[in-house]
Tab-separated table of C-alpha atoms in Angstrom:
chain	number	residue	atom	x	y	z
A	244	UNK	CA	64.287	42.737	-64.997
A	245	UNK	CA	66.998	40.332	-63.989
A	246	UNK	CA	66.416	40.725	-60.282
A	247	UNK	CA	66.298	37.359	-58.574
A	248	UNK	CA	63.153	36.772	-56.573
A	249	UNK	CA	64.519	36.600	-53.061
A	250	UNK	CA	61.626	37.585	-50.814
A	251	UNK	CA	57.898	38.273	-50.659
A	252	UNK	CA	56.023	40.200	-48.035
A	253	UNK	CA	52.251	39.956	-47.569
A	254	UNK	CA	50.899	43.407	-48.306
A	255	UNK	CA	49.919	45.366	-51.373
A	256	UNK	CA	52.502	43.487	-53.392
A	257	UNK	CA	54.602	45.379	-55.925
A	258	UNK	CA	54.797	42.110	-57.842
A	259	UNK	CA	56.711	41.068	-60.928
A	260	UNK	CA	53.853	40.635	-63.386
A	261	UNK	CA	53.744	36.841	-63.515
A	262	UNK	CA	50.191	35.530	-63.804
A	263	UNK	CA	50.451	31.886	-62.713
A	264	UNK	CA	47.426	30.521	-60.887
A	265	UNK	CA	45.310	33.678	-61.162
A	266	UNK	CA	42.180	33.989	-63.295
A	267	UNK	CA	42.559	36.067	-66.458
A	268	UNK	CA	41.941	39.792	-66.095
A	269	UNK	CA	43.413	39.925	-62.618
A	270	UNK	CA	46.965	40.803	-63.458
A	271	UNK	CA	49.605	42.164	-61.125
A	272	UNK	CA	51.460	45.248	-62.227
A	273	UNK	CA	54.647	46.776	-60.955
A	274	UNK	CA	53.904	50.035	-59.135
A	275	UNK	CA	57.366	51.149	-58.149
A	276	UNK	CA	61.020	50.238	-58.439
A	277	UNK	CA	63.096	51.360	-55.482
A	278	UNK	CA	66.527	51.387	-57.041
A	279	UNK	CA	68.504	53.976	-55.141
A	280	UNK	CA	68.725	52.454	-51.703
A	281	UNK	CA	71.086	49.524	-51.717
A	282	UNK	CA	74.466	48.609	-53.151
A	283	UNK	CA	74.033	44.851	-52.982
A	284	UNK	CA	71.390	42.115	-52.908
A	285	UNK	CA	68.145	43.034	-51.172
A	286	UNK	CA	67.467	39.877	-49.202
A	287	UNK	CA	64.172	40.595	-47.481
A	288	UNK	CA	61.411	43.210	-47.448
A	289	UNK	CA	58.763	43.778	-44.807
A	290	UNK	CA	55.699	45.988	-44.666
A	291	UNK	CA	54.951	47.842	-41.445
A	292	UNK	CA	51.647	46.851	-39.772
A	293	UNK	CA	50.121	50.217	-40.766
A	294	UNK	CA	51.145	49.654	-44.380
A	295	UNK	CA	52.841	53.023	-44.820
A	296	UNK	CA	56.412	51.846	-44.510
A	297	UNK	CA	58.530	49.197	-46.173
A	298	UNK	CA	61.777	47.967	-44.671
A	299	UNK	CA	64.426	46.402	-46.918
A	300	UNK	CA	67.328	44.321	-45.603
A	301	UNK	CA	70.444	44.158	-47.758
A	302	UNK	CA	73.787	42.411	-48.108
A	303	UNK	CA	75.322	45.899	-48.085
A	304	UNK	CA	74.897	45.704	-44.283
A	305	UNK	CA	72.150	48.317	-44.148
A	306	UNK	CA	68.382	48.309	-43.730
A	307	UNK	CA	66.414	51.021	-45.522
A	308	UNK	CA	63.062	52.325	-44.356
A	309	UNK	CA	60.861	53.545	-47.201
A	310	UNK	CA	57.784	55.688	-46.712
A	311	UNK	CA	54.865	55.444	-49.093
A	312	UNK	CA	54.125	58.739	-50.810
A	313	UNK	CA	51.475	59.648	-53.392
A	314	UNK	CA	53.806	59.046	-56.277
A	315	UNK	CA	56.101	56.356	-54.987
A	316	UNK	CA	58.380	55.692	-52.051
A	317	UNK	CA	60.989	57.777	-50.305
A	318	UNK	CA	63.826	56.430	-48.231
A	319	UNK	CA	63.349	58.108	-44.856
A	320	UNK	CA	66.181	56.457	-43.006
A	321	UNK	CA	68.988	53.925	-43.310
A	322	UNK	CA	69.748	51.707	-40.330
A	323	UNK	CA	73.425	50.908	-39.996
A	324	UNK	CA	75.421	48.927	-37.505
A	325	UNK	CA	75.561	45.330	-38.667
A	326	UNK	CA	79.067	44.289	-39.630
A	327	UNK	CA	78.033	42.448	-42.773
A	328	UNK	CA	75.065	41.095	-44.755
A	329	UNK	CA	71.672	41.779	-43.205
A	330	UNK	CA	69.580	38.679	-43.825
A	331	UNK	CA	66.151	39.632	-42.586
A	332	UNK	CA	63.974	42.385	-41.147
A	333	UNK	CA	60.627	42.212	-39.395
A	334	UNK	CA	58.169	44.670	-37.834
A	335	UNK	CA	56.487	43.900	-34.519
A	336	UNK	CA	52.671	44.024	-34.614
A	337	UNK	CA	52.769	47.188	-32.458
A	338	UNK	CA	54.537	48.985	-35.286
A	339	UNK	CA	57.014	50.573	-32.874
A	340	UNK	CA	59.637	47.841	-32.951
A	341	UNK	CA	61.742	46.446	-35.747
A	342	UNK	CA	64.213	43.559	-35.712
A	343	UNK	CA	67.118	42.847	-38.063
A	344	UNK	CA	69.536	39.934	-38.209
A	345	UNK	CA	72.804	39.333	-39.968
A	346	UNK	CA	75.683	37.058	-40.927
A	347	UNK	CA	77.542	38.824	-38.121
A	348	UNK	CA	75.588	36.443	-35.828
A	349	UNK	CA	73.657	39.203	-34.098
A	350	UNK	CA	70.028	40.260	-33.869
A	351	UNK	CA	69.323	43.987	-33.451
A	352	UNK	CA	66.102	45.394	-31.987
A	353	UNK	CA	65.159	48.937	-33.032
A	354	UNK	CA	62.501	51.250	-31.694
A	355	UNK	CA	60.761	53.934	-33.749
A	356	UNK	CA	59.005	56.946	-32.226
A	357	UNK	CA	56.258	59.274	-33.495
A	358	UNK	CA	58.860	61.447	-35.168
A	359	UNK	CA	60.008	58.514	-37.308
A	360	UNK	CA	63.297	58.395	-35.409
A	361	UNK	CA	64.840	54.935	-35.159
A	362	UNK	CA	67.037	53.934	-32.268
A	363	UNK	CA	68.808	50.696	-31.522
A	364	UNK	CA	67.605	49.354	-28.185
A	365	UNK	CA	69.482	46.073	-28.117
A	366	UNK	CA	72.189	44.035	-29.845
A	367	UNK	CA	71.764	40.333	-29.136
A	368	UNK	CA	74.756	38.041	-29.598
A	369	UNK	CA	73.134	34.753	-28.612
A	370	UNK	CA	73.585	32.820	-31.836
A	371	UNK	CA	76.961	31.321	-32.667
A	372	UNK	CA	76.516	31.528	-36.430
A	373	UNK	CA	74.836	33.470	-39.257
A	374	UNK	CA	71.258	34.435	-38.377
A	375	UNK	CA	68.956	33.779	-41.311
A	376	UNK	CA	65.567	35.090	-40.265
A	377	UNK	CA	63.693	37.011	-37.581
A	378	UNK	CA	59.974	36.956	-36.929
A	379	UNK	CA	57.762	38.582	-34.283
A	380	UNK	CA	55.062	36.869	-32.250
A	381	UNK	CA	51.577	37.905	-33.483
A	382	UNK	CA	50.426	39.435	-30.202
A	383	UNK	CA	53.295	39.536	-27.687
A	384	UNK	CA	56.556	41.421	-27.748
A	385	UNK	CA	58.424	38.200	-28.350
A	386	UNK	CA	60.985	37.787	-31.106
A	387	UNK	CA	62.149	34.567	-32.782
A	388	UNK	CA	65.335	34.071	-34.811
A	389	UNK	CA	66.570	31.188	-36.991
A	390	UNK	CA	70.244	30.448	-37.524
A	391	UNK	CA	72.983	28.502	-39.276
A	392	UNK	CA	73.835	27.210	-35.780
A	393	UNK	CA	70.821	24.845	-36.075
A	394	UNK	CA	68.761	26.585	-33.404
A	395	UNK	CA	65.784	28.893	-33.043
A	396	UNK	CA	66.081	31.461	-30.276
A	397	UNK	CA	63.395	33.539	-28.607
A	398	UNK	CA	63.868	36.935	-27.018
A	399	UNK	CA	61.839	39.295	-24.895
A	400	UNK	CA	62.345	42.445	-22.880
A	401	UNK	CA	63.385	41.967	-19.279
A	402	UNK	CA	64.148	44.912	-17.012
A	403	UNK	CA	64.744	47.455	-19.731
A	404	UNK	CA	66.895	45.186	-21.884
A	405	UNK	CA	66.294	42.392	-24.352
A	406	UNK	CA	67.427	38.891	-23.431
A	407	UNK	CA	67.341	35.449	-24.997
A	408	UNK	CA	64.652	33.554	-23.057
A	409	UNK	CA	64.586	30.239	-24.941
A	410	UNK	CA	66.665	28.130	-27.331
A	411	UNK	CA	64.900	25.544	-29.456
A	412	UNK	CA	67.230	22.678	-30.311
A	413	UNK	CA	66.415	19.698	-32.471
A	414	UNK	CA	67.096	20.550	-36.069
A	415	UNK	CA	70.169	18.840	-37.437
A	416	UNK	CA	71.201	21.633	-39.736
A	417	UNK	CA	70.637	25.324	-40.537
A	418	UNK	CA	67.213	26.633	-39.600
A	419	UNK	CA	66.184	28.887	-42.478
A	420	UNK	CA	62.856	30.251	-41.337
A	421	UNK	CA	60.223	30.311	-38.601
A	422	UNK	CA	56.528	31.182	-38.483
A	423	UNK	CA	54.073	31.569	-35.620
A	424	UNK	CA	50.500	30.335	-35.896
A	425	UNK	CA	47.654	32.830	-35.463
A	426	UNK	CA	47.459	32.405	-31.693
A	427	UNK	CA	51.203	32.489	-31.183
A	428	UNK	CA	51.002	29.326	-29.061
A	429	UNK	CA	52.881	27.382	-31.732
A	430	UNK	CA	55.863	27.981	-33.925
A	431	UNK	CA	56.882	26.213	-37.142
A	432	UNK	CA	60.545	26.050	-38.167
A	433	UNK	CA	62.039	24.772	-41.423
A	434	UNK	CA	65.546	23.606	-42.034
A	435	UNK	CA	68.342	22.421	-44.280
A	436	UNK	CA	67.717	19.041	-42.607
A	437	UNK	CA	64.591	18.796	-44.843
A	438	UNK	CA	62.151	18.812	-41.926
A	439	UNK	CA	59.552	21.192	-40.616
A	440	UNK	CA	59.181	21.107	-36.857
A	441	UNK	CA	56.239	22.386	-34.856
A	442	UNK	CA	56.955	23.705	-31.370
A	443	UNK	CA	54.485	24.440	-28.643
A	444	UNK	CA	54.711	26.878	-25.772
A	445	UNK	CA	54.248	25.571	-22.207
A	446	UNK	CA	53.776	28.270	-19.599
A	447	UNK	CA	54.889	27.840	-15.961
A	448	UNK	CA	52.278	25.875	-14.043
A	449	UNK	CA	51.010	24.155	-17.201
A	450	UNK	CA	48.744	21.164	-16.688
A	451	UNK	CA	50.830	18.876	-18.880
A	452	UNK	CA	53.575	18.994	-16.290
A	453	UNK	CA	56.275	20.404	-18.539
A	454	UNK	CA	59.032	21.942	-16.421
A	455	UNK	CA	59.749	25.642	-16.795
A	456	UNK	CA	62.591	27.726	-15.414
A	457	UNK	CA	61.323	30.716	-13.509
A	458	UNK	CA	58.660	32.741	-15.258
A	459	UNK	CA	59.792	31.870	-18.798
A	460	UNK	CA	57.696	29.433	-20.841
A	461	UNK	CA	59.364	26.313	-22.228
A	462	UNK	CA	59.029	25.384	-25.873
A	463	UNK	CA	58.865	21.734	-26.857
A	464	UNK	CA	58.880	20.116	-30.263
A	465	UNK	CA	55.484	18.437	-30.698
A	466	UNK	CA	55.638	17.458	-34.357
A	467	UNK	CA	58.336	16.667	-36.899
A	468	UNK	CA	57.344	16.658	-40.584
A	469	UNK	CA	60.048	14.622	-42.267
A	470	UNK	CA	60.179	12.636	-45.479
A	471	UNK	CA	58.179	15.152	-47.496
A	472	UNK	CA	60.916	17.396	-48.799
A	473	UNK	CA	63.859	16.220	-50.860
A	474	UNK	CA	65.994	19.321	-50.411
A	475	UNK	CA	66.550	22.237	-48.047
A	476	UNK	CA	63.374	24.008	-46.965
A	477	UNK	CA	63.995	27.738	-47.254
A	478	UNK	CA	60.751	29.162	-45.975
A	479	UNK	CA	57.604	28.256	-44.090
A	480	UNK	CA	54.439	30.352	-43.852
A	481	UNK	CA	51.536	29.718	-41.499
A	482	UNK	CA	48.236	31.164	-42.728
A	483	UNK	CA	46.517	33.134	-39.956
A	484	UNK	CA	43.164	32.830	-41.711
A	485	UNK	CA	43.022	29.090	-42.401
A	486	UNK	CA	45.865	27.496	-40.424
A	487	UNK	CA	47.426	26.023	-43.562
A	488	UNK	CA	51.226	25.649	-43.567
A	489	UNK	CA	53.092	26.360	-46.839
A	490	UNK	CA	56.743	25.519	-47.529
A	491	UNK	CA	59.288	26.750	-50.072
A	492	UNK	CA	61.817	24.092	-51.025
A	493	UNK	CA	65.130	23.773	-52.835
A	494	UNK	CA	63.587	21.039	-54.969
A	495	UNK	CA	61.564	23.765	-56.778
A	496	UNK	CA	58.315	22.646	-55.153
A	497	UNK	CA	55.695	24.282	-52.987
A	498	UNK	CA	53.829	22.150	-50.471
A	499	UNK	CA	50.870	22.889	-48.230
A	500	UNK	CA	50.189	20.986	-45.032
A	501	UNK	CA	46.960	20.938	-43.046
A	502	UNK	CA	46.396	19.871	-39.488
A	503	UNK	CA	44.371	16.651	-39.302
A	504	UNK	CA	40.913	16.712	-37.759
A	505	UNK	CA	42.047	14.060	-35.284
A	506	UNK	CA	45.038	16.161	-34.266
A	507	UNK	CA	45.715	16.473	-30.533
A	508	UNK	CA	47.121	19.654	-29.011
A	509	UNK	CA	50.119	17.885	-27.424
A	510	UNK	CA	50.804	15.740	-30.462
A	511	UNK	CA	49.445	17.498	-33.536
A	512	UNK	CA	49.448	15.705	-36.848
A	513	UNK	CA	49.768	17.377	-40.191
A	514	UNK	CA	49.240	15.883	-43.591
A	515	UNK	CA	50.350	16.953	-47.023
A	516	UNK	CA	47.318	18.614	-48.599
A	517	UNK	CA	48.897	20.010	-51.781
A	518	UNK	CA	52.157	19.571	-53.662
A	519	UNK	CA	53.263	21.486	-56.739
A	520	UNK	CA	56.476	19.688	-57.816
A	521	UNK	CA	57.617	22.229	-60.401
A	522	UNK	CA	56.223	25.418	-58.935
A	523	UNK	CA	59.354	27.143	-60.199
A	524	UNK	CA	62.262	26.093	-62.365
A	525	UNK	CA	64.756	26.689	-59.543
A	526	UNK	CA	64.859	26.839	-55.722
A	527	UNK	CA	61.789	28.380	-54.153
A	528	UNK	CA	63.116	30.917	-51.642
A	529	UNK	CA	60.007	32.385	-50.070
A	530	UNK	CA	56.291	31.793	-49.629
A	531	UNK	CA	53.749	34.181	-48.130
A	532	UNK	CA	50.019	33.940	-47.492
A	533	UNK	CA	47.876	36.948	-48.278
A	534	UNK	CA	46.672	38.267	-44.897
A	535	UNK	CA	43.194	39.131	-46.184
A	536	UNK	CA	42.352	36.647	-48.902
A	537	UNK	CA	42.246	32.988	-47.795
A	538	UNK	CA	44.077	30.617	-50.095
A	539	UNK	CA	46.080	33.266	-51.952
A	540	UNK	CA	49.774	32.409	-51.775
A	541	UNK	CA	52.753	34.206	-53.246
A	542	UNK	CA	56.107	32.563	-53.943
A	543	UNK	CA	59.417	33.628	-55.367
A	544	UNK	CA	62.406	31.772	-56.683
A	545	UNK	CA	66.004	31.818	-57.874
A	546	UNK	CA	64.477	31.581	-61.354
A	547	UNK	CA	63.560	35.274	-61.053
A	548	UNK	CA	59.807	34.788	-60.974
A	549	UNK	CA	57.207	35.774	-58.449
A	550	UNK	CA	54.179	33.505	-58.651
A	551	UNK	CA	50.686	33.731	-57.208
A	552	UNK	CA	48.732	30.614	-56.301
A	553	UNK	CA	45.188	29.827	-55.346
A	554	UNK	CA	44.992	27.063	-52.785
A	555	UNK	CA	41.879	25.254	-51.679
A	556	UNK	CA	41.842	22.793	-48.820
A	557	UNK	CA	40.979	19.342	-50.238
A	558	UNK	CA	37.790	17.596	-49.025
A	559	UNK	CA	39.616	14.789	-47.287
A	560	UNK	CA	42.474	15.971	-45.171
B	66	UNK	CA	113.387	-7.668	-7.010
B	67	UNK	CA	111.842	-10.886	-5.623
B	68	UNK	CA	113.148	-13.922	-7.371
B	69	UNK	CA	110.933	-16.876	-8.140
B	70	UNK	CA	113.734	-18.911	-9.635
B	71	UNK	CA	117.057	-17.617	-11.041
B	72	UNK	CA	116.488	-18.738	-14.628
B	73	UNK	CA	112.950	-17.337	-15.149
B	74	UNK	CA	113.940	-13.961	-13.721
B	75	UNK	CA	116.817	-13.477	-16.185
B	76	UNK	CA	114.617	-14.176	-19.175
B	77	UNK	CA	111.904	-12.013	-17.716
B	78	UNK	CA	114.202	-9.014	-17.742
B	79	UNK	CA	115.226	-9.567	-21.346
B	80	UNK	CA	111.825	-10.410	-22.677
B	81	UNK	CA	110.057	-7.599	-20.848
B	82	UNK	CA	112.804	-5.073	-21.530
B	83	UNK	CA	111.060	-3.459	-24.506
B	84	UNK	CA	107.802	-3.157	-22.679
B	85	UNK	CA	109.603	-1.730	-19.648
B	86	UNK	CA	111.459	0.877	-21.710
B	87	UNK	CA	108.213	1.680	-23.450
B	88	UNK	CA	106.533	2.275	-20.134
B	89	UNK	CA	109.389	4.336	-18.712
B	90	UNK	CA	109.571	6.361	-21.905
B	91	UNK	CA	105.879	7.033	-21.755
B	92	UNK	CA	106.088	8.189	-18.134
B	93	UNK	CA	108.973	10.513	-18.914
B	94	UNK	CA	107.255	11.876	-21.995
B	95	UNK	CA	103.986	12.381	-20.183
B	96	UNK	CA	105.685	14.251	-17.370
B	97	UNK	CA	107.617	16.475	-19.768
B	98	UNK	CA	104.537	17.049	-21.907
B	99	UNK	CA	102.483	18.025	-18.883
B	100	UNK	CA	105.119	20.455	-17.805
B	101	UNK	CA	105.494	22.042	-21.243
B	102	UNK	CA	101.728	22.064	-21.572
B	103	UNK	CA	101.266	23.956	-18.345
B	104	UNK	CA	103.878	26.512	-19.390
B	105	UNK	CA	102.265	26.968	-22.798
B	106	UNK	CA	98.819	27.045	-21.264
B	107	UNK	CA	99.836	29.700	-18.804
B	108	UNK	CA	101.343	31.790	-21.593
B	109	UNK	CA	98.227	31.392	-23.735
B	110	UNK	CA	95.964	32.102	-20.799
B	111	UNK	CA	97.693	35.320	-19.867
B	112	UNK	CA	97.775	36.463	-23.504
B	113	UNK	CA	94.108	35.693	-23.976
B	114	UNK	CA	93.192	37.180	-20.645
B	115	UNK	CA	95.138	40.321	-21.490
B	116	UNK	CA	93.286	40.559	-24.801
B	117	UNK	CA	89.928	40.381	-23.078
B	118	UNK	CA	91.059	42.815	-20.414
B	119	UNK	CA	92.253	45.185	-23.102
B	120	UNK	CA	88.969	44.926	-24.966
B	121	UNK	CA	86.762	45.466	-21.927
B	122	UNK	CA	89.114	48.165	-20.694
B	123	UNK	CA	88.713	50.085	-23.916
B	124	UNK	CA	84.915	49.816	-23.657
B	125	UNK	CA	85.080	51.104	-20.082
B	126	UNK	CA	87.334	54.023	-20.969
B	127	UNK	CA	85.100	54.898	-23.873
B	128	UNK	CA	81.941	54.725	-21.743
B	129	UNK	CA	83.375	56.724	-18.843
B	130	UNK	CA	84.557	59.434	-21.245
B	131	UNK	CA	81.141	59.759	-22.807
B	132	UNK	CA	79.470	59.682	-19.420
B	133	UNK	CA	81.681	62.618	-18.499
B	134	UNK	CA	80.961	64.470	-21.739
B	135	UNK	CA	77.218	64.081	-21.313
B	136	UNK	CA	77.001	64.667	-17.590
B	137	UNK	CA	75.586	68.146	-17.920
B	138	UNK	CA	73.000	67.234	-20.534
B	139	UNK	CA	69.596	66.724	-19.026
B	140	UNK	CA	67.311	66.592	-22.044
B	141	UNK	CA	65.279	63.541	-22.998
B	142	UNK	CA	67.408	62.628	-26.013
B	143	UNK	CA	70.591	62.531	-23.984
B	144	UNK	CA	69.016	60.819	-21.005
B	145	UNK	CA	68.566	57.706	-23.166
B	146	UNK	CA	72.252	57.843	-24.087
B	147	UNK	CA	73.233	58.278	-20.450
B	148	UNK	CA	71.066	55.332	-19.445
B	149	UNK	CA	72.706	53.135	-22.066
B	150	UNK	CA	76.186	54.224	-20.931
B	151	UNK	CA	75.304	53.547	-17.284
B	152	UNK	CA	74.091	50.101	-18.242
B	153	UNK	CA	77.338	49.283	-20.080
B	154	UNK	CA	79.490	50.570	-17.224
B	155	UNK	CA	77.423	48.546	-14.769
B	156	UNK	CA	77.864	45.353	-16.768
B	157	UNK	CA	81.616	45.888	-17.006
B	158	UNK	CA	81.988	46.602	-13.316
B	159	UNK	CA	79.941	43.552	-12.347
B	160	UNK	CA	82.074	41.201	-14.442
B	161	UNK	CA	84.120	38.792	-12.261
B	162	UNK	CA	87.640	39.407	-13.552
B	163	UNK	CA	89.339	37.260	-10.883
B	164	UNK	CA	87.445	34.104	-11.807
B	165	UNK	CA	88.427	32.508	-15.133
B	166	UNK	CA	86.242	29.511	-14.280
B	167	UNK	CA	83.067	31.648	-14.073
B	168	UNK	CA	80.500	29.576	-15.937
B	169	UNK	CA	78.828	32.507	-17.696
B	170	UNK	CA	82.091	34.102	-18.805
B	171	UNK	CA	81.533	33.874	-22.572
B	172	UNK	CA	77.848	34.731	-22.244
B	173	UNK	CA	78.524	37.877	-20.203
B	174	UNK	CA	81.335	38.909	-22.548
B	175	UNK	CA	78.959	38.675	-25.497
B	176	UNK	CA	76.409	40.736	-23.588
B	177	UNK	CA	79.032	43.416	-22.951
B	178	UNK	CA	80.027	43.423	-26.625
B	179	UNK	CA	76.388	43.707	-27.659
B	180	UNK	CA	75.807	46.545	-25.217
B	181	UNK	CA	78.885	48.384	-26.525
B	182	UNK	CA	77.539	48.099	-30.073
B	183	UNK	CA	74.155	49.416	-28.985
B	184	UNK	CA	75.763	52.346	-27.161
B	185	UNK	CA	77.787	53.200	-30.273
B	186	UNK	CA	74.617	53.093	-32.336
B	187	UNK	CA	72.806	55.411	-29.940
B	188	UNK	CA	75.769	57.819	-29.864
B	189	UNK	CA	76.008	57.644	-33.646
B	190	UNK	CA	79.574	56.387	-33.585
B	191	UNK	CA	80.968	53.652	-35.763
B	192	UNK	CA	81.909	50.863	-33.413
B	193	UNK	CA	85.053	49.809	-35.206
B	194	UNK	CA	86.632	53.263	-35.155
B	195	UNK	CA	87.882	52.907	-38.694
B	196	UNK	CA	90.671	55.396	-39.340
B	197	UNK	CA	91.771	54.007	-42.679
B	198	UNK	CA	89.631	51.919	-44.985
B	199	UNK	CA	92.059	49.001	-45.002
B	200	UNK	CA	91.293	47.288	-41.749
B	201	UNK	CA	89.705	47.909	-38.420
B	202	UNK	CA	92.026	49.691	-36.031
B	203	UNK	CA	90.257	47.960	-33.194
B	204	UNK	CA	91.827	44.558	-32.745
B	205	UNK	CA	92.267	42.843	-29.445
């Protein structure tokens, strides 16, 4: 009780018991409370791809790794190194890599081996300000980060070390979150500038004639969703089952966008398919699509609630 | 000074006097400012350069010491540490110290700092070498 809803992770959710938008009889119950790990705000949680581990990123500058046991969770390791608040943590689809980011402006990449030993493989100082979020590409070892410096940066491994291979500029203020689409060809970013931007990857030798430097792909902004949100957009989630794009906004609303049927790959168009103006009574901080059940969306807010929503794509979109 | 006619020249001098003094004053001030600026800039540059040198130097000393301490360890665990140390030493040695106009100066410095942090993590050492809890003893 009293914990502010700061993050949701798609997985077997240890939810808060709020029943909004779910048919009666299908309640959510709290299975565990992991209270002994952190000294300050827990800002983000992330399930490992195998589902056996949960990572928690905290303002106490540490990241805890929890292992699921029969009767609860046990903290198997604490990752230290960041100088101050850790803002986000994310597992790579391979399950062997983990990324963390912090107000200390850096992004750390960690590797875990079969013996559950974690080792830092890289410390990336590319951003010039607080890094808000990190997210992995769905099928490549490519990492994206969003920052208070108004940019999104991408990183990959080159000759045994991680390097920044692209910087996406365009937002006019803090980028709070990023999300890849199912294929990983596109990225959505949301910002304090009240827009959601869609970026597309152009590989060297692409037929559209977009210039690339060396072997690195170039990312170009192909769509800018502006005029829909009246406040900062704190999170964006791209459903890998349906392609729907959900946003969490500081105006307490949740919105869902769908790509139009007439959308072109180089110039996609999205339209607002759903809008819940008072989804919460305060800022919505996070939204997450259930990875198995289409249309099931979780959200959390400064109002302390976690809410579950059922979304259905409207007929005309 | 070429004289158009005696009367216009005399008034010229008086009327244009303020503007002339203004101009001369500006020239003098600019020259003095440039000179003082260069002196201050040089002082700042050498201070800043010394700071960076001191920082990188401490990373190098630290890395060389550990390289020495681990030189007889051949197991897998330590080979990762040795590889990380070699990488840091390599980056430091490749850095162009004689060229303050090197366009990737800040970028490479940040890479070195990041590498140092990663090495500390792998060696299980706190990178700010805190002796007391008040403030970091590592300031450059």
